Amino acid sequence: MYKIISGKEVSLAVKERVAEKVREFKAEGIEPCLAVILVGEDPASKVYVNNKKKACEFCGIRSLEYVLPEETTQDELVELIEKLNGDSSVNGILCQLPLPKHIDEKTVLNLIKPEKDVDAFHPENVGHIMIGDFNFLPCTPAGIMEMLKSENISLDSKHCVIIGRSNIVGKPMAMLMLKENATVTVCHSHTANLKEIVKQADVIVAAVGRPRFVTADMVKDGAIIIDVGINRGEDGKLCGDVDFDACCEKSSYITPVPGGVGPMTIATLMQNTITAAEIQNKG
Ligand code: NAD
């Protein structure tokens, strides 16, 4: 028998905790505020930005939305970020990725003040995550850790296999799992014998971006499966990187798509906005 870990439910508990903190802030005359910048017309990004706005509303966080046209220049974006960096009423700044090709992502992300970098993408914050001493949680990996915590799952001495080595998911995920005393293997597009490695996993984290990439023959009996992927299947419906129907019976715990890791990522963003407000107001 397997259990589905519902990101919808766990994220609700996190957001309720955040909302309580926001009420405490407001009682002290402080209104936590998140600025979200969206450049261009990417439909998935529009959905994510809208979900972030809704989560802010739920938590009582003031949200500022900057929706800029595709042809926005890098200089114009830099100017906006510098303005938000200098605005003491703005606690967190998030620039939705991907950016249009004519804008250098690295330049933009490095410009956001580390203490307002609620996505934890600035090299200074990435470095803090690397040494396990950080203010801002990497949103998707931290959301996954919260889901595991909600089921009292300890990673101590477990073999965690992460498929994907992106800066956003795979690499920070490895750091958080190491911090919890797991043995971590990170697989990627050049990994040989991927199937054999994944089959050894007590915990599988799939962050590949390919529909139903993880199949039942890659899963050890009783494995915990965390599906990060958000893909459109051939039928046009949202699906993850895991073949859920085939893999669930072999797992002990599994996360669904949608309603799994996605809502947790947004809940962690809310948590980070509160952390930013704390750092900026209370030192
Ligand atoms: P990415 O495209 O930056 O990285 C994909 C990774 O998969 C790369 O490291 C690559 O080496 C690896 N990979 C590709 N093909 C492979 C193969 N055949 N075998 C082994 N590894 C392979 O992706 P990302 O930004 O980490 O996102 C991954 C997925 O997670 C996407 O579907 C994305 O939409 C989703 N995502 C979801 C959330 C969320 O909140 N749920 C957050 C971020 C990303």
Short mmCIF file of C-alpha atoms and ligand atoms in Angstrom, two decimals:
data_model
loop_
_atom_site.label_atom_id
_atom_site.label_comp_id
_atom_site.label_asym_id
_atom_site.label_seq_id
_atom_site.Cartn_x
_atom_site.Cartn_y
_atom_site.Cartn_z
CA MET A 1 0.00 0.00 0.00
CA TYR A 2 1.33 3.40 -0.92
CA LYS A 3 0.43 6.83 0.41
CA ILE A 4 0.05 9.95 -1.67
CA ILE A 5 1.69 13.00 -0.09
CA SER A 6 -0.59 15.88 -0.97
CA GLY A 7 1.28 19.10 -1.65
CA LYS A 8 -2.05 20.88 -1.59
CA GLU A 9 -2.62 19.90 2.05
CA VAL A 10 0.93 20.37 3.30
CA SER A 11 1.28 23.72 1.55
CA LEU A 12 -1.93 24.90 3.16
CA ALA A 13 -0.44 24.25 6.60
CA VAL A 14 2.73 26.18 5.64
CA LYS A 15 0.72 29.10 4.26
CA GLU A 16 -1.42 29.20 7.41
CA ARG A 17 1.78 29.46 9.47
CA VAL A 18 2.95 32.28 7.22
CA ALA A 19 -0.42 34.05 7.47
CA GLU A 20 -0.13 33.99 11.26
CA LYS A 21 3.34 35.60 11.03
CA VAL A 22 1.96 38.22 8.66
CA ARG A 23 -0.73 39.09 11.21
CA GLU A 24 1.99 39.54 13.84
CA PHE A 25 3.94 41.80 11.48
CA LYS A 26 0.88 43.87 10.70
CA ALA A 27 0.19 44.31 14.42
CA GLU A 28 3.63 45.95 14.57
CA GLY A 29 2.81 48.19 11.60
CA ILE A 30 4.86 46.18 9.07
CA GLU A 31 3.28 44.94 5.84
CA PRO A 32 5.41 42.22 4.20
CA CYS A 33 5.63 42.79 0.45
CA LEU A 34 6.73 40.66 -2.51
CA ALA A 35 7.47 42.12 -5.96
CA VAL A 36 7.12 39.70 -8.88
CA ILE A 37 8.48 40.57 -12.32
CA LEU A 38 7.32 38.78 -15.45
CA VAL A 39 8.91 39.58 -18.80
CA GLY A 40 7.27 38.24 -21.96
CA GLU A 41 4.40 35.95 -22.81
CA ASP A 42 5.43 32.47 -21.62
CA PRO A 43 2.06 30.85 -20.78
CA ALA A 44 3.44 28.58 -18.01
CA SER A 45 5.18 31.57 -16.38
CA LYS A 46 1.89 33.49 -16.42
CA VAL A 47 0.20 30.63 -14.56
CA TYR A 48 3.03 30.48 -11.97
CA VAL A 49 2.95 34.24 -11.41
CA ASN A 50 -0.82 34.13 -10.96
CA ASN A 51 -0.49 31.30 -8.42
CA LYS A 52 2.12 33.28 -6.51
CA LYS A 53 -0.23 36.28 -6.42
CA LYS A 54 -3.06 34.11 -5.07
CA ALA A 55 -0.78 32.69 -2.37
CA CYS A 56 0.20 36.24 -1.33
CA GLU A 57 -3.48 37.12 -1.05
CA PHE A 58 -4.10 34.03 1.10
CA CYS A 59 -1.22 34.90 3.43
CA GLY A 60 -1.98 38.64 3.59
CA ILE A 61 1.31 39.55 1.89
CA ARG A 62 1.14 42.65 -0.31
CA SER A 63 2.09 41.67 -3.85
CA LEU A 64 3.37 43.96 -6.56
CA GLU A 65 3.23 42.63 -10.08
CA TYR A 66 5.34 44.00 -12.92
CA VAL A 67 4.25 42.50 -16.24
CA LEU A 68 6.68 43.71 -18.89
CA PRO A 69 6.50 43.17 -22.66
CA GLU A 70 8.77 40.65 -24.43
CA GLU A 71 10.78 43.48 -26.03
CA THR A 72 11.77 44.99 -22.65
CA THR A 73 15.50 45.76 -22.76
CA GLN A 74 17.99 44.49 -20.22
CA ASP A 75 18.67 48.10 -19.16
CA GLU A 76 14.97 48.66 -18.46
CA LEU A 77 14.79 45.50 -16.36
CA VAL A 78 17.97 46.44 -14.49
CA GLU A 79 16.50 49.86 -13.77
CA LEU A 80 13.34 48.29 -12.30
CA ILE A 81 15.29 45.88 -10.10
CA GLU A 82 17.51 48.68 -8.84
CA LYS A 83 14.41 50.69 -7.97
CA LEU A 84 12.90 47.74 -6.06
CA ASN A 85 16.25 47.05 -4.34
CA GLY A 86 16.17 50.60 -3.01
CA ASP A 87 12.50 50.59 -1.96
CA SER A 88 12.36 49.77 1.75
CA SER A 89 8.66 48.84 1.54
CA VAL A 90 9.54 45.90 -0.77
CA ASN A 91 10.90 42.87 1.12
CA GLY A 92 11.23 40.27 -1.61
CA ILE A 93 11.96 40.46 -5.34
CA LEU A 94 11.36 37.60 -7.74
CA CYS A 95 12.09 37.66 -11.46
CA GLN A 96 10.19 34.83 -13.14
CA LEU A 97 12.38 32.59 -15.33
CA PRO A 98 12.92 31.98 -18.18
CA LEU A 99 13.71 35.50 -19.40
CA PRO A 100 13.61 36.35 -23.11
CA LYS A 101 16.82 35.35 -24.92
CA HIS A 102 18.14 38.92 -25.34
CA ILE A 103 18.33 39.35 -21.54
CA ASP A 104 21.24 37.84 -19.63
CA GLU A 105 19.70 35.81 -16.80
CA LYS A 106 22.87 35.74 -14.73
CA THR A 107 23.28 39.53 -14.75
CA VAL A 108 19.68 40.00 -13.68
CA LEU A 109 19.71 37.39 -10.89
CA ASN A 110 23.01 38.69 -9.51
CA LEU A 111 21.54 42.17 -9.29
CA ILE A 112 18.76 41.32 -6.84
CA LYS A 113 19.95 42.25 -3.35
CA PRO A 114 20.77 39.01 -1.47
CA GLU A 115 18.52 40.02 1.44
CA LYS A 116 15.56 40.42 -0.98
CA ASP A 117 16.39 37.32 -3.04
CA VAL A 118 13.42 35.15 -2.02
CA ASP A 119 14.15 32.59 -4.78
CA ALA A 120 17.65 32.08 -3.31
CA PHE A 121 19.27 32.28 -6.76
CA HIS A 122 21.90 34.92 -5.95
CA PRO A 123 25.41 33.36 -5.71
CA GLU A 124 25.73 34.62 -2.15
CA ASN A 125 22.58 32.73 -1.12
CA VAL A 126 23.59 29.68 -3.16
CA GLY A 127 26.89 29.67 -1.26
CA HIS A 128 25.03 29.77 2.05
CA ILE A 129 22.96 26.76 1.00
CA MET A 130 26.16 24.94 0.04
CA ILE A 131 27.58 25.33 3.56
CA GLY A 132 24.24 24.57 5.20
CA ASP A 133 23.90 27.96 6.89
CA PHE A 134 21.19 29.92 5.12
CA ASN A 135 18.36 32.40 5.50
CA PHE A 136 16.51 31.69 2.29
CA LEU A 137 15.43 28.17 1.51
CA PRO A 138 15.72 27.03 -2.10
CA CYS A 139 11.95 26.97 -2.83
CA THR A 140 11.36 23.65 -4.58
CA PRO A 141 13.87 21.52 -2.60
CA ALA A 142 12.75 23.02 0.71
CA GLY A 143 9.13 22.34 -0.23
CA ILE A 144 10.06 18.71 -0.82
CA MET A 145 11.78 18.49 2.56
CA GLU A 146 8.62 19.87 4.19
CA MET A 147 6.54 17.19 2.47
CA LEU A 148 8.85 14.46 3.80
CA LYS A 149 8.73 16.05 7.26
CA SER A 150 4.93 16.04 7.17
CA GLU A 151 5.09 12.22 7.04
CA ASN A 152 7.90 12.00 9.62
CA ILE A 153 10.21 10.49 7.02
CA SER A 154 13.83 10.61 8.12
CA LEU A 155 16.49 10.70 5.41
CA ASP A 156 19.26 9.62 7.76
CA SER A 157 21.34 6.90 6.04
CA LYS A 158 18.87 6.64 3.13
CA HIS A 159 20.09 6.53 -0.45
CA CYS A 160 18.50 9.47 -2.28
CA VAL A 161 18.81 9.52 -6.05
CA ILE A 162 18.08 12.85 -7.71
CA ILE A 163 17.54 12.86 -11.48
CA GLY A 164 18.46 16.32 -12.76
CA ARG A 165 21.28 18.69 -11.80
CA SER A 166 19.74 22.12 -12.38
CA ASN A 167 20.71 25.06 -10.18
CA ILE A 168 17.05 25.47 -9.23
CA VAL A 169 16.18 21.92 -8.22
CA GLY A 170 18.79 19.15 -8.52
CA LYS A 171 21.87 20.77 -6.97
CA PRO A 172 20.20 22.50 -3.97
CA MET A 173 18.11 19.35 -3.40
CA ALA A 174 21.34 17.39 -3.02
CA MET A 175 22.60 19.91 -0.44
CA LEU A 176 19.45 19.74 1.69
CA MET A 177 19.39 15.95 1.60
CA LEU A 178 23.09 15.76 2.55
CA LYS A 179 22.36 18.05 5.48
CA GLU A 180 19.85 15.46 6.68
CA ASN A 181 22.53 12.72 6.53
CA ALA A 182 21.32 11.01 3.37
CA THR A 183 23.69 9.40 0.89
CA VAL A 184 23.01 11.34 -2.28
CA THR A 185 23.51 10.44 -5.93
CA VAL A 186 22.83 13.07 -8.59
CA CYS A 187 22.07 11.72 -12.06
CA HIS A 188 21.84 13.73 -15.27
CA SER A 189 21.73 13.43 -19.03
CA HIS A 190 25.29 11.98 -19.18
CA THR A 191 24.78 9.38 -16.44
CA ALA A 192 25.57 5.84 -17.51
CA ASN A 193 23.36 3.02 -16.17
CA LEU A 194 20.73 5.43 -14.97
CA LYS A 195 18.12 2.72 -14.52
CA GLU A 196 20.39 0.60 -12.30
CA ILE A 197 21.27 3.59 -10.13
CA VAL A 198 17.67 4.75 -9.71
CA LYS A 199 16.67 1.19 -8.83
CA GLN A 200 18.95 1.38 -5.77
CA ALA A 201 17.18 4.45 -4.42
CA ASP A 202 15.27 4.59 -1.16
CA VAL A 203 14.11 8.04 -2.28
CA ILE A 204 13.79 9.12 -5.92
CA VAL A 205 13.53 12.80 -6.82
CA ALA A 206 12.66 13.22 -10.49
CA ALA A 207 13.46 16.68 -11.89
CA VAL A 208 14.07 15.95 -15.55
CA GLY A 209 11.33 17.77 -17.45
CA ARG A 210 10.30 14.71 -19.48
CA PRO A 211 6.79 13.23 -19.22
CA ARG A 212 6.68 9.88 -17.41
CA PHE A 213 10.46 9.45 -17.57
CA VAL A 214 10.60 7.28 -14.43
CA THR A 215 9.01 3.91 -15.17
CA ALA A 216 8.09 1.07 -12.83
CA ASP A 217 11.15 -1.01 -13.76
CA MET A 218 13.37 1.75 -12.32
CA VAL A 219 11.70 1.68 -8.89
CA LYS A 220 12.74 -0.48 -5.94
CA ASP A 221 9.87 -1.90 -3.90
CA GLY A 222 8.94 0.53 -1.15
CA ALA A 223 10.80 3.51 -2.59
CA ILE A 224 9.61 7.05 -1.84
CA ILE A 225 8.97 8.91 -5.10
CA ILE A 226 9.01 12.69 -5.38
CA ASP A 227 7.91 14.01 -8.76
CA VAL A 228 9.09 17.55 -9.52
CA GLY A 229 8.32 17.58 -13.24
CA ILE A 230 5.60 19.73 -14.74
CA ASN A 231 4.99 18.63 -18.31
CA ARG A 232 2.19 18.51 -20.83
CA GLY A 233 1.49 14.95 -21.93
CA GLU A 234 0.45 14.04 -25.46
CA ASP A 235 -3.17 14.35 -24.30
CA GLY A 236 -2.49 18.00 -23.38
CA LYS A 237 -2.94 17.28 -19.66
CA LEU A 238 -0.39 18.17 -16.97
CA CYS A 239 1.82 15.28 -15.96
CA GLY A 240 5.00 14.72 -14.02
CA ASP A 241 8.34 13.06 -14.72
CA VAL A 242 7.06 9.84 -13.14
CA ASP A 243 4.71 7.33 -14.70
CA PHE A 244 2.43 7.61 -11.67
CA ASP A 245 -0.05 4.83 -12.52
CA ALA A 246 2.71 2.30 -13.12
CA CYS A 247 5.00 3.34 -10.25
CA CYS A 248 2.60 4.04 -7.37
CA GLU A 249 2.03 0.39 -6.43
CA LYS A 250 5.78 -0.16 -6.00
CA SER A 251 6.25 2.95 -3.85
CA SER A 252 5.64 3.55 -0.16
CA TYR A 253 4.99 7.28 -0.67
CA ILE A 254 4.50 9.18 -3.89
CA THR A 255 3.69 12.79 -4.82
CA PRO A 256 1.11 13.59 -7.50
CA VAL A 257 1.25 16.07 -10.40
CA PRO A 258 -0.55 18.41 -10.19
CA GLY A 259 -1.07 19.01 -6.47
CA GLY A 260 2.34 17.77 -5.32
CA VAL A 261 5.63 19.64 -5.34
CA GLY A 262 4.25 22.68 -7.24
CA PRO A 263 2.15 24.14 -4.38
CA MET A 264 5.03 23.47 -1.96
CA THR A 265 7.39 25.61 -4.04
CA ILE A 266 4.99 28.54 -3.74
CA ALA A 267 4.45 27.99 -0.01
CA THR A 268 8.22 28.14 0.54
CA LEU A 269 8.32 31.40 -1.42
CA MET A 270 5.78 32.83 1.03
CA GLN A 271 7.92 31.60 3.92
CA ASN A 272 10.99 33.26 2.36
CA THR A 273 9.13 36.56 1.99
CA ILE A 274 8.50 36.53 5.73
CA THR A 275 12.15 35.72 6.37
CA ALA A 276 13.10 38.69 4.17
CA ALA A 277 10.75 40.97 6.12
CA GLU A 278 12.29 39.70 9.37
CA ILE A 279 15.87 40.31 8.20
CA GLN A 280 15.04 43.79 6.95
CA ASN A 281 12.99 44.91 9.94
CA LYS A 282 14.50 43.08 12.86
CA GLY A 283 18.11 42.53 11.73
P1 NAD B 1 16.34 21.68 -16.31
O1 NAD B 1 15.81 21.57 -17.68
O2 NAD B 1 17.15 22.87 -15.92
O3 NAD B 1 17.19 20.39 -15.97
C1 NAD B 1 16.79 19.11 -16.37
C2 NAD B 1 17.80 18.14 -15.85
O4 NAD B 1 17.43 16.85 -16.28
C3 NAD B 1 19.23 18.42 -16.36
O5 NAD B 1 20.11 18.46 -15.27
C4 NAD B 1 19.53 17.21 -17.25
O6 NAD B 1 20.87 16.77 -17.14
C5 NAD B 1 18.57 16.16 -16.74
N1 NAD B 1 18.19 15.25 -17.80
C6 NAD B 1 17.66 15.57 -19.00
N2 NAD B 1 17.49 14.45 -19.74
C7 NAD B 1 17.93 13.42 -18.98
C8 NAD B 1 18.04 12.02 -19.19
N3 NAD B 1 17.66 11.46 -20.33
N4 NAD B 1 18.53 11.27 -18.19
C9 NAD B 1 18.93 11.83 -17.02
N5 NAD B 1 18.85 13.14 -16.77
C10 NAD B 1 18.37 13.92 -17.75
O7 NAD B 1 15.11 21.47 -15.37
P2 NAD B 1 14.61 22.02 -13.95
O8 NAD B 1 14.50 23.48 -13.99
O9 NAD B 1 15.34 21.37 -12.83
O10 NAD B 1 13.15 21.39 -14.01
C11 NAD B 1 12.90 20.02 -14.16
C12 NAD B 1 11.40 19.77 -14.20
O11 NAD B 1 10.84 20.22 -13.00
C13 NAD B 1 10.67 20.55 -15.29
O12 NAD B 1 9.57 19.77 -15.72
C14 NAD B 1 10.18 21.78 -14.59
O13 NAD B 1 9.02 22.32 -15.19
C15 NAD B 1 9.88 21.21 -13.23
N6 NAD B 1 9.93 22.17 -12.13
C16 NAD B 1 8.93 22.10 -11.25
C17 NAD B 1 8.94 22.91 -10.15
C18 NAD B 1 7.82 22.80 -9.16
O14 NAD B 1 7.62 23.67 -8.36
N7 NAD B 1 7.09 21.69 -9.17
C19 NAD B 1 9.98 23.82 -9.93
C20 NAD B 1 11.02 23.84 -10.85
C21 NAD B 1 10.99 23.00 -11.95
#
